[in-house]
Coordinates of C-alpha atoms in Angstrom, one line a residue:
X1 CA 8.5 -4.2 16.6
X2 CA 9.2 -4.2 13.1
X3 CA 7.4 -5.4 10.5
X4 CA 5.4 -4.1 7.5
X5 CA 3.0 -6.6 5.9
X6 CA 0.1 -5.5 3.3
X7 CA -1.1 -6.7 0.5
X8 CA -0.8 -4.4 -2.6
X9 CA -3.3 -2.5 -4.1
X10 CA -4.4 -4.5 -6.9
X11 CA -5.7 -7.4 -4.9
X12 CA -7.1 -4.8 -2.2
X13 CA -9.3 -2.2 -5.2
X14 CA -8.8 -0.3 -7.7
X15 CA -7.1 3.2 -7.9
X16 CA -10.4 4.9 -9.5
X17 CA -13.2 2.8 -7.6
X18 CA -14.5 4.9 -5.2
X19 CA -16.1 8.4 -5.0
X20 CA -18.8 10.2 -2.9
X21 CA -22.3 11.2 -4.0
X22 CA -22.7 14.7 -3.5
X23 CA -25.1 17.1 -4.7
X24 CA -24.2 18.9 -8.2
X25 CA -26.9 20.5 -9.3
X26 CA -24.8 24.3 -9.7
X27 CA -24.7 26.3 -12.1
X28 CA -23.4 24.3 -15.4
X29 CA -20.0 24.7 -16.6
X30 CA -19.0 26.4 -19.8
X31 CA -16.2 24.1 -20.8
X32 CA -14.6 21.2 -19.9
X33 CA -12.2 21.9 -17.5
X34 CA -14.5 23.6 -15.2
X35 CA -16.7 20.5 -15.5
X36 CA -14.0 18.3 -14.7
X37 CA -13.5 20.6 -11.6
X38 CA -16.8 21.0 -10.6
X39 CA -17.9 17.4 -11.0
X40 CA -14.9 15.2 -10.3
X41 CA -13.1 17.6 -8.1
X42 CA -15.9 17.5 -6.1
X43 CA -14.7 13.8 -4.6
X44 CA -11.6 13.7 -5.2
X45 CA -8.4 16.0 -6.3
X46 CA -8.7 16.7 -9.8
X47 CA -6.9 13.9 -12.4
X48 CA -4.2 16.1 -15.1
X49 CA -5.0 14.7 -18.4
X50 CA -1.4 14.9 -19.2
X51 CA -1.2 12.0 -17.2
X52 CA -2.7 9.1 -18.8
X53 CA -3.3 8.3 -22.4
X54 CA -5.8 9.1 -24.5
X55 CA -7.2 5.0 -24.9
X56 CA -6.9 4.5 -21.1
X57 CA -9.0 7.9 -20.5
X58 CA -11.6 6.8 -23.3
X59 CA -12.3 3.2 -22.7
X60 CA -11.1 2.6 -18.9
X61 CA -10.7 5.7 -16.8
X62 CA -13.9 7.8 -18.0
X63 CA -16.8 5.0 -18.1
X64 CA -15.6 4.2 -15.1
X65 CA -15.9 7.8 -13.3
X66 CA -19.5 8.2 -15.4
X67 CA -20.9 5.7 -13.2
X68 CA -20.7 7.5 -10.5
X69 CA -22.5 10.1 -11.8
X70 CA -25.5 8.4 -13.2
X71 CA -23.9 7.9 -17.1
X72 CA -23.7 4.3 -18.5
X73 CA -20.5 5.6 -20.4
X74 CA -20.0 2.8 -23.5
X75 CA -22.1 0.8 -21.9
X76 CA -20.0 0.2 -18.6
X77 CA -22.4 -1.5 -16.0
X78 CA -20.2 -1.3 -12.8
X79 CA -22.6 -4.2 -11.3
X80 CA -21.3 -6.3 -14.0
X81 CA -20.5 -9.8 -12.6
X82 CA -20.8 -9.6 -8.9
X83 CA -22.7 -11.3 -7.1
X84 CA -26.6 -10.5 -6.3
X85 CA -25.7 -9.9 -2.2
X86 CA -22.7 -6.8 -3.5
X87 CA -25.0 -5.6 -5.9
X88 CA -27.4 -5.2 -3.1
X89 CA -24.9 -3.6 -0.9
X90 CA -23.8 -1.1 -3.0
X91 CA -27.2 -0.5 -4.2
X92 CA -27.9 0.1 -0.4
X93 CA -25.0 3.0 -0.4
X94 CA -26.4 4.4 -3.4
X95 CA -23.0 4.3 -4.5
X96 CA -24.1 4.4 -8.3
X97 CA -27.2 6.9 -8.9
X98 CA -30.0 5.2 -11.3
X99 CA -30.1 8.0 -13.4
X100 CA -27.4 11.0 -14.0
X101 CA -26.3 13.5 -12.2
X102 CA -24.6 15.4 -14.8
X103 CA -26.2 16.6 -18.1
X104 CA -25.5 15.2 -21.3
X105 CA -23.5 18.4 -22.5
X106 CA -21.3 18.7 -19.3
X107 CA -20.7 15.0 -19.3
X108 CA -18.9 15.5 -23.1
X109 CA -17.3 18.5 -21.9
X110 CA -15.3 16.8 -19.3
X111 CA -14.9 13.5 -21.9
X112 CA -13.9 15.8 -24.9
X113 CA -11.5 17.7 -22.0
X114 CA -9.8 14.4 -20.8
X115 CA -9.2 13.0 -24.8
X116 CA -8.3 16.0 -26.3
X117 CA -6.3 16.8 -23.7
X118 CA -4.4 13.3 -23.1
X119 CA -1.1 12.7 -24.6
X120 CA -1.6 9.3 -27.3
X121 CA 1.2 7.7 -25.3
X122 CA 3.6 8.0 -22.4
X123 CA 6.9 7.3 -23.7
X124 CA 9.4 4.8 -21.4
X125 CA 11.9 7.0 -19.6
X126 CA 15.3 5.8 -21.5
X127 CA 17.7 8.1 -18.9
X128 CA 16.6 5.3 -15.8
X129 CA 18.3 2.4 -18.1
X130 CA 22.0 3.9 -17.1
X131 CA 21.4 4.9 -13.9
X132 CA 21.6 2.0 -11.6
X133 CA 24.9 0.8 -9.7
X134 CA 25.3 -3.1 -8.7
X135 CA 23.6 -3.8 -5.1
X136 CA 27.3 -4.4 -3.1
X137 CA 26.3 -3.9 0.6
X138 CA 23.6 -6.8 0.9
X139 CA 24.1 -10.3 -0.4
X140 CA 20.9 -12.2 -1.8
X141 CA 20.0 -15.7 -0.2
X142 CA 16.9 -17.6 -1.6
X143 CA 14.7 -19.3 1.1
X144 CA 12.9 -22.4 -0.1
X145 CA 10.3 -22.8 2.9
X146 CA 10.1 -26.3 2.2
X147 CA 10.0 -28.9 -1.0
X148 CA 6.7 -27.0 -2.9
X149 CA 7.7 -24.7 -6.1
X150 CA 6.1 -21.8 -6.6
X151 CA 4.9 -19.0 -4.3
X152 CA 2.6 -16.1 -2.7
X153 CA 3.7 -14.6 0.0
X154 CA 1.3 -12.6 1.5
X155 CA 2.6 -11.4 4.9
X156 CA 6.2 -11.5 6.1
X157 CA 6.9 -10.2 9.8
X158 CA 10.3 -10.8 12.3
X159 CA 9.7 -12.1 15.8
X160 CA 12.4 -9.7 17.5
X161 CA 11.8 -12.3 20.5
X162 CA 12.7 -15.2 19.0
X163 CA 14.5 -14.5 15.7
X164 CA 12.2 -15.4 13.6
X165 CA 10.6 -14.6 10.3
X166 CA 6.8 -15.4 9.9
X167 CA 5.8 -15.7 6.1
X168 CA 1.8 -16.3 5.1
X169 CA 0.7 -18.1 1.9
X170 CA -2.9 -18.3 1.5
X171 CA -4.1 -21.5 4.0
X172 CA -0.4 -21.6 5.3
X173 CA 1.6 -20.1 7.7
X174 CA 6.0 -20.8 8.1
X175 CA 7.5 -19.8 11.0
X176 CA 12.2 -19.5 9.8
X177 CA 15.2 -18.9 12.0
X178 CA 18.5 -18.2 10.4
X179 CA 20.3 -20.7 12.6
X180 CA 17.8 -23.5 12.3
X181 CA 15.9 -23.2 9.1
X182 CA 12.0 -23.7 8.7
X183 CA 10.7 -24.5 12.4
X184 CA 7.0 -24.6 11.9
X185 CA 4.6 -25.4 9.0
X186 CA 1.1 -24.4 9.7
X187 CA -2.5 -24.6 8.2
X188 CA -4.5 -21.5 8.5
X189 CA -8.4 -21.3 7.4
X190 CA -7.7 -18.6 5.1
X191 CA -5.3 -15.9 4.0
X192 CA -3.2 -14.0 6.5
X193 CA -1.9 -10.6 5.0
X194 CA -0.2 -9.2 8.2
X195 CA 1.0 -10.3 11.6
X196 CA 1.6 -8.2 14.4
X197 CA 3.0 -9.5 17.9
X198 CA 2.0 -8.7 21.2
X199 CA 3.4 -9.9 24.5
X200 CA 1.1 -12.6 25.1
X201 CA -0.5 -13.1 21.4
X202 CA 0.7 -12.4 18.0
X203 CA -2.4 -10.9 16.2
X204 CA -3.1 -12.2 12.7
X205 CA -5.0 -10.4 10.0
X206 CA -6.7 -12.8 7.6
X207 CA -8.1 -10.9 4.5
X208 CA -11.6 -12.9 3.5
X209 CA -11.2 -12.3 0.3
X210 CA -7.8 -11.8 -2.0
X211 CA -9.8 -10.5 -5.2
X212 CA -11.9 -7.5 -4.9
X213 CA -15.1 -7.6 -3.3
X214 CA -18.1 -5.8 -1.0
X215 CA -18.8 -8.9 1.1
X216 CA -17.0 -8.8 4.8
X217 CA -15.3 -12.0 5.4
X218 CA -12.2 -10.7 7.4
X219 CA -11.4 -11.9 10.6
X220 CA -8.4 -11.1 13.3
X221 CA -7.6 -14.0 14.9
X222 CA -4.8 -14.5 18.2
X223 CA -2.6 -16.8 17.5
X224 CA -1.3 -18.6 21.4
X225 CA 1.0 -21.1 21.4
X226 CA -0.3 -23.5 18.7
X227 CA -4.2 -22.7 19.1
X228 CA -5.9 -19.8 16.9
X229 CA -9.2 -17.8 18.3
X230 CA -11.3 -15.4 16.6
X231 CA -11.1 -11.8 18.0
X232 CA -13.1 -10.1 15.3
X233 CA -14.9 -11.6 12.6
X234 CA -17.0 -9.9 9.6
X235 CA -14.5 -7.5 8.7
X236 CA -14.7 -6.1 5.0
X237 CA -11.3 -7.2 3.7
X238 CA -8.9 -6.1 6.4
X239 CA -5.0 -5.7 5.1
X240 CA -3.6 -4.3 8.1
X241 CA -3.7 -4.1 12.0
X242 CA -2.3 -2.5 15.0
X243 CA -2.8 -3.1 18.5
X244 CA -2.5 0.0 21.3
X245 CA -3.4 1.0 24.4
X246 CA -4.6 4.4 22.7
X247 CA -6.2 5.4 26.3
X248 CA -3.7 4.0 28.5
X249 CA -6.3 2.2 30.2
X250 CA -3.7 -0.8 30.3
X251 CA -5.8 -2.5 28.0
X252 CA -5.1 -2.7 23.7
X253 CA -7.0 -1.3 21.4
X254 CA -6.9 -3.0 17.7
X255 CA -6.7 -0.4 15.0
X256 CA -7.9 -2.3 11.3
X257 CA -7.2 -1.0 8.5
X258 CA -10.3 -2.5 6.4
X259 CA -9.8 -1.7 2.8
X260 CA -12.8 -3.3 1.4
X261 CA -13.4 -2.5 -2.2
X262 CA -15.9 0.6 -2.9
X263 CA -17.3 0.9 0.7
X264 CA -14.6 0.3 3.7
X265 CA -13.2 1.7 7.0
X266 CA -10.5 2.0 9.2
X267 CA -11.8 1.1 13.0
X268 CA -11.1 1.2 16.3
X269 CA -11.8 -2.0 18.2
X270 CA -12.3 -1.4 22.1
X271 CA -12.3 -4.8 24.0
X272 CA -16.2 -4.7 26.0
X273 CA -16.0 -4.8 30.0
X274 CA -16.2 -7.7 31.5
X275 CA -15.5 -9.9 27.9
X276 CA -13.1 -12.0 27.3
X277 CA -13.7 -11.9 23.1
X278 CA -16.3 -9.2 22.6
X279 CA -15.1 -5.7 21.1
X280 CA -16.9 -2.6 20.2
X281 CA -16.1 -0.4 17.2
X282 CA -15.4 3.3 16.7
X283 CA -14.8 4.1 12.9
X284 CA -12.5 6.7 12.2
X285 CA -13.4 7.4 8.8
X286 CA -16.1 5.2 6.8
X287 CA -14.6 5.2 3.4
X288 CA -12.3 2.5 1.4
X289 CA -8.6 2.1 0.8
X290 CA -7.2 2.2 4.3
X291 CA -3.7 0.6 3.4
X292 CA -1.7 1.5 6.5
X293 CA -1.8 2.9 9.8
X294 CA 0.8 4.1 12.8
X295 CA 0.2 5.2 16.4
X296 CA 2.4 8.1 17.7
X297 CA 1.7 11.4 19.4
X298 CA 2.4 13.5 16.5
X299 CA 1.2 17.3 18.4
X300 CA 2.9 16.4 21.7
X301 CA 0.1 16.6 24.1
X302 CA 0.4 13.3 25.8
X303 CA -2.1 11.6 23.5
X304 CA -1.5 8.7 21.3
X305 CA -2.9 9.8 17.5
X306 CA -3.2 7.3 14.6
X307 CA -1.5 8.2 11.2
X308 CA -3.3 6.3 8.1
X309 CA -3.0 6.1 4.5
X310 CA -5.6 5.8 2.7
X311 CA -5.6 4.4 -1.1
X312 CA -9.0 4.6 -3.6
X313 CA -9.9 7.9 -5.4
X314 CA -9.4 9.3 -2.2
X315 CA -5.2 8.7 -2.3
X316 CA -4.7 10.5 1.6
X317 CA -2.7 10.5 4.9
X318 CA -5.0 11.7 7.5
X319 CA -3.8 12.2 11.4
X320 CA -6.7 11.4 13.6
X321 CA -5.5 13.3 16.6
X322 CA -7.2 11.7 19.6
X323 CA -8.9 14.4 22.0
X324 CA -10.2 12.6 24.5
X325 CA -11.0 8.9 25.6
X326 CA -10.8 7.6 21.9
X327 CA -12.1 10.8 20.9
X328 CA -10.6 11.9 17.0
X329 CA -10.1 14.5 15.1
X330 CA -9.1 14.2 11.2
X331 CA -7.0 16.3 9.4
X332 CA -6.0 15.3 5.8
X333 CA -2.4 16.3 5.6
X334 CA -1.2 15.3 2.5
X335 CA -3.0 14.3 -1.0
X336 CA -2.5 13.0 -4.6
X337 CA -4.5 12.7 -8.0
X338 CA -6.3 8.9 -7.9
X339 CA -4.2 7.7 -10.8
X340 CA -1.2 7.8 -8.4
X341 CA -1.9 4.6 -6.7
X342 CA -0.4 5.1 -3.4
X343 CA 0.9 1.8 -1.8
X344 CA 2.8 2.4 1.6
X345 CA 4.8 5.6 3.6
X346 CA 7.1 5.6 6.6
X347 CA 7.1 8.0 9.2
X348 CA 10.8 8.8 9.9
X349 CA 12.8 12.1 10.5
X350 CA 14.9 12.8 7.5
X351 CA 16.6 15.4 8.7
X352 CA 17.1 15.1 12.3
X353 CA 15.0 18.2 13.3
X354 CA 12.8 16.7 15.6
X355 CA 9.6 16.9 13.5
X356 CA 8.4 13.9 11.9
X357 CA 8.8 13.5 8.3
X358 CA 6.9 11.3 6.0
X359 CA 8.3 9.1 3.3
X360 CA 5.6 8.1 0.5
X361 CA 5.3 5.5 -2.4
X362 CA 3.2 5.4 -5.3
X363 CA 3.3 2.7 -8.0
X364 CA -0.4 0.7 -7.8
X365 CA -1.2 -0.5 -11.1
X366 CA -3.7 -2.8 -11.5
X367 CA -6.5 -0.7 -11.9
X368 CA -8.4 1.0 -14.8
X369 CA -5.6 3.2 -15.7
X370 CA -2.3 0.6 -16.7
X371 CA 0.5 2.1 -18.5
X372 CA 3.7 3.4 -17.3
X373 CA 3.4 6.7 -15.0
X374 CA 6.1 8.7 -14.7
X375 CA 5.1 9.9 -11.5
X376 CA 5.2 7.0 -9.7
X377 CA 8.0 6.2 -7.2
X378 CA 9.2 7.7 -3.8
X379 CA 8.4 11.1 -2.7
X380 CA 9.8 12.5 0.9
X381 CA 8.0 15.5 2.7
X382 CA 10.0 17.0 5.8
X383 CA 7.0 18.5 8.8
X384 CA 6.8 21.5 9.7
X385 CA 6.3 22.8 13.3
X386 CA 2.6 24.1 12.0
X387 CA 2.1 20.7 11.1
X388 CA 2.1 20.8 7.3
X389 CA 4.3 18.6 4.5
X390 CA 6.6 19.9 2.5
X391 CA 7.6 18.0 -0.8
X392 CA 11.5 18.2 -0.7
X393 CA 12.7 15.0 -2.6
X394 CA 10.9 12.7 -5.7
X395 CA 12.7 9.9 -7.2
X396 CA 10.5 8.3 -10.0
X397 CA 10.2 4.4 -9.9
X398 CA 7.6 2.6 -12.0
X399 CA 5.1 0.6 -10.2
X400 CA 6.9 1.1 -6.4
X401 CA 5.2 -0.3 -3.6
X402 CA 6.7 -1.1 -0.9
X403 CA 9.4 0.8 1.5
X404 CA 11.4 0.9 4.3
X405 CA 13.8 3.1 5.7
X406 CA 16.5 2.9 7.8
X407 CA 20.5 4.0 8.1
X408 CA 21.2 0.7 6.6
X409 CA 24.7 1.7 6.0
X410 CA 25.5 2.8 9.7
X411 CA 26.7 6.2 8.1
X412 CA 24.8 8.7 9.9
X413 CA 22.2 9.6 7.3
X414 CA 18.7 7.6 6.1
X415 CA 18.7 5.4 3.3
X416 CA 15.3 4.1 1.3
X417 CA 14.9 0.2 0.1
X418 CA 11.7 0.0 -2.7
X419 CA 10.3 -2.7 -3.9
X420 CA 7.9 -2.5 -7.4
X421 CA 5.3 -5.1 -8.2
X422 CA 4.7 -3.2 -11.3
X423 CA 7.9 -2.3 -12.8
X424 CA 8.9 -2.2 -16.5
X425 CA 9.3 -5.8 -17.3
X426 CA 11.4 -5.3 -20.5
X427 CA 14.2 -3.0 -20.3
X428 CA 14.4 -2.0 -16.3
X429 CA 13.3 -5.3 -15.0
X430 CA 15.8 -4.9 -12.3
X431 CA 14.0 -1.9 -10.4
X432 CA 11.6 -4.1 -9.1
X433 CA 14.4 -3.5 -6.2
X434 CA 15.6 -0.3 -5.4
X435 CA 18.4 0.8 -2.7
X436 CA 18.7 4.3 -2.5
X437 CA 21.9 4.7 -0.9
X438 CA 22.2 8.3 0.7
X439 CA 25.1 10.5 -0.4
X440 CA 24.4 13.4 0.8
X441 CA 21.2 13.8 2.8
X442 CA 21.1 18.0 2.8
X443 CA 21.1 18.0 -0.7
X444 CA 18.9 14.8 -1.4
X445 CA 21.5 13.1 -3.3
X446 CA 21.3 9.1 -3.4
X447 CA 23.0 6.1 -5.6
X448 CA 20.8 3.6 -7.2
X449 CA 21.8 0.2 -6.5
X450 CA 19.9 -2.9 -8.2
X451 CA 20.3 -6.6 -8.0
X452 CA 21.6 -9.1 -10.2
X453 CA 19.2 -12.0 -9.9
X454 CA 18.2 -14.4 -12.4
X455 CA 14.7 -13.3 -12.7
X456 CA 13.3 -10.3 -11.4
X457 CA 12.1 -10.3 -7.8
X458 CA 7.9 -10.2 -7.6
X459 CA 6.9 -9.5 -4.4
X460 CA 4.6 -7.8 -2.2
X461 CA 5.9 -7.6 1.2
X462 CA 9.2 -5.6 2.2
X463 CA 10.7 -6.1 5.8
X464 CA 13.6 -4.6 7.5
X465 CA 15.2 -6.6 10.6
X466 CA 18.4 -7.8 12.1
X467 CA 17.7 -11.7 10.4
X468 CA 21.1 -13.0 10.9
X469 CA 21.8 -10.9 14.3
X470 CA 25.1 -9.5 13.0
X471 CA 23.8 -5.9 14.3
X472 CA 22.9 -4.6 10.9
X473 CA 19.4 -4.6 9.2
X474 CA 18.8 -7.0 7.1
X475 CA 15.4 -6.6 4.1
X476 CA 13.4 -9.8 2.8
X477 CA 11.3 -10.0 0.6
X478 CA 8.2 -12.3 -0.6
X479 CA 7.8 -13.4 -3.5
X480 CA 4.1 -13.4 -5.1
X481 CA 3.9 -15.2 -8.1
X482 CA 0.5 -14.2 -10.1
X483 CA 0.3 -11.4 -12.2
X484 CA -3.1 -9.5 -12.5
X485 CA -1.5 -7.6 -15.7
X486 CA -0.1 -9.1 -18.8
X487 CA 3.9 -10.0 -18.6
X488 CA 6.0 -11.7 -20.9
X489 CA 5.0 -15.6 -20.9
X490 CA 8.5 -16.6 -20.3
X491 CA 8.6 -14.6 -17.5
X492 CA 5.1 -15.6 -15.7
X493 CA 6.6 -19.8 -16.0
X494 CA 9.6 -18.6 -14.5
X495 CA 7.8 -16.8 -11.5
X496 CA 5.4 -19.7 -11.3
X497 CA 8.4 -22.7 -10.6
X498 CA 10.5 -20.6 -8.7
X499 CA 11.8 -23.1 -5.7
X500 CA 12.0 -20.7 -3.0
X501 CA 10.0 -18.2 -1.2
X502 CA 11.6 -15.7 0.2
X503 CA 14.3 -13.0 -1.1
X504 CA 16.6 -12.3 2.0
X505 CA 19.1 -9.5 1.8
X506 CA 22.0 -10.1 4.3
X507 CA 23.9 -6.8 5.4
X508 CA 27.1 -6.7 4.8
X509 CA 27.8 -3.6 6.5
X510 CA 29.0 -5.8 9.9
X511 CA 30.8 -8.0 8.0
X512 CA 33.1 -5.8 6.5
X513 CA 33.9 -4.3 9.3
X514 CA 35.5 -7.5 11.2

């Protein structure tokens, strides 16, 4: 099955909402960096202050953190327009103490060590404007999905059965073959932000809510034949599923992803005995961001595990390794700073050793800290046989966010396709597409390859498949018109009227071999 269907990060959270109360009444720091590391490092990995600006530190970032920690920093009121049933949800997880935490000195340690510390800007990277070759090996085709301008993709997925695409708009649902054009055109009682299919049912995950928010009005539905039916309902803003027999019991679990906002989960949903509709839930890990998950034995001892990334403060891939009947255990294997917004990885081995690998993206940013990050783009770690990650390759994109990675080149080695919602609208527009063509896999060596479109692609789905059925991989892409960050106003019309839909990327690796 292939598909890979979330929405990004902005619409799911924010990249600094969430953190744990914990107990910090220690001994007091004596300057700021220890406060920073005794007080923030407490919930999550410590932030550099290198790595934001001083302005985004002061007025976004640091009221922002204070409220978790009792401190009405500026006069930030993190209840501030929500609605009287989430303010009494996160009031019920004590999410945001009453009164502080932290003592008035510490608190303007760690503020005076964040400003002072900050840089006043963060410079556009100039080298990245040369370094880009022209996209040769796939050839764009624009897919209209019907007369409307205009779109927001939400969820694209390939029927390997049938050959054919499935794209989501919110309330709408197209079903596309490459032969015979749009097939299907349906209404759907919400917005579905990934489809999975199954042998008897394709498995839609409908969101609730696009826009941040505490109240659970997810549902999974089965879509059969023409008919949908609720499998789940009162799920807190699910982006992504995964059906499994995890037990081999001969019967699929459903593994959501339920991203929420500041509280969240990602779930195990076990169908009950004797039901037809009813399922029981086993939670994983109760915390927000869960972007992503796969199911693969990842120690080799028979059992099925589930491999999640996890976005929020807490920016994590866990393995839950199972131990027994839909027993887990959690191991954090890999984690970043908050402000790195991670949006999607890929398990894949790099280089052919037989250990899994783990390709990652970062490039979220919608959230409190906006402003180009330097450190945002695709990082690969190769496994080791103790079960560790190893960084061994960074190549810096702003605002990447989706990936996929395949030898789309049929030359022996892996190549990387990235997508950025949030790239740099004004001089390297075009890297809101990346191909990463591999040159020389042992020494991490790739080309850059960029299209030539008339406006840049916006999109927040990626998807790899053999569209055309040439025997190549083909990539498509969604467009998503609305912006939650200022963009040039030119540019936001343009997005707005575009008359297609989808961005499809033919191989033309077959092709030119005929």
């Amino acid at each position: 099955m292939l598909r890979q269907n979330r929405l990004v990060l902005w619409v799911i959270g924010l990249a600094f909402g969430t953190v744990w109360l914990v107990s910090f009444r220690a001994a007091e720091p004596d300057n700021g960096a220890q406060a920073a590391k005794q007080y923030c490092g407490s919930c999550h990995l410590m932030p550099d202050p290198k790595s934001l600006p001083k302005p985004i530190w002061q007025l976004s970032v640091l009221p922002v953190m204070g409220a978790y920690l009792g401190v009405r920093y500026l006069g930030y009121d993190p209840y501030r327009n929500l609605k009287p049933e989430e303010v009494a949800l996160l009031k019920q997880e004590h999410l945001f103490p009453d009164e502080p935490v932290i003592d008035a000195e510490s608190w303007q340690k760690i503020v005076a060590y964040y400003v002072d510390n900050a840089p006043d800007q963060i410079p556009l990277d100039s080298a990245r404007q040369s370094r880009n070759q022209p996209l040769d090996l796939f050839k764009p085709k624009l897919i209209p999905l019907g007369k409307t301008t205009g779109s927001m993709v939400t969820a694209v997925a390939f029927d390997t059965l049938r050959h054919e695409l499935w794209v989501a708009e919110p309330d709408k649902l197209y079903r596309w073959n490459a032969k015979r054009g749009l097939t299907h055109n349906y209404d759907l009682p919400g917005t579905v932000v990934d489809v999975v299919f199954g042998p008897t049912q394709t498995l839609l995950t409908e969101i609730g809510t696009l826009l941040p928010s505490e109240l659970a009005k997810g549902t999974l539905f089965a879509f059969t034949g023409d008919s949908l039916s609720n499998l789940k309902t009162d799920l807190h803003r699910p982006v992504f599923s995964v059906m499994a027999d995890l037990n081999n019991d001969g019967t699929n679990e459903i593994i959501s992803a339920n991203y929420g906002h500041r509280t969240g989960s990602l779930s195990v949903y076990t169908k009950q005995p004797g039901s037809g509709v009813g399922y029981d839930a086993t939670v994983l890990l109760q915390q927000p961001g869960a972007v992503k998950c796969i199911v693969r034995d990842m120690n080799g001892d028979g059992r099925k595990d589930v491999v999640a990334l996890f976005a929020q403060s807490d920016e994590a891939i866990y393995i839950f390794y199972q131990t027994g009947n839909l027993q887990f255990r959690a191991e954090n294997v890999l984690q970043f700073e908050p402000q790195y917004g991670t949006s999607d990885f890929v398990l894949l081995d790099y280089n052919h050793d037989g250990i899994d690998d783990l390709a990652v993206v970062h490039g979220d940013n919608a959230d409190y800290s906006y402003c180009l990050k330097p450190f945002h783009g695709l990082r690969v770690f190769l496994g080791q046989k103790n079960g560790r990650y190893t960084e061994a390759f960074f190549y810096p994109i702003y605002g990447a966010t989706r990936l996929q990675a395949d030898d789309f080149d049929q030359d022996g080695d892996i190549d990387f396709a990235v997508s950025a919602f949030f790239p740099e609208l004004t001089r390297l527009a075009s890297e809101s597409f990346v191909y990463l063509e591999n040159t020389d896999a042992r020494r991490f060596q790739f080309t850059a390859r960029t299209l030539d479109l008339p406006m840049p692609i916006k999109s927040l789905t990626l998807e790899k498949a053999d569209v055309d059925q040439d025997g190549d991989m083909d990539l498509v892409l969604g467009q998503f018109s609305y912006s939650p960050v200022a963009v040039p106003p030119a540019l936001q019309q343009q997005w707005n009227a575009v008359p297609y839909k989808l961005v499809l990327l033919l191989n033309q690796r077959r092709d030119s071999l005929r």
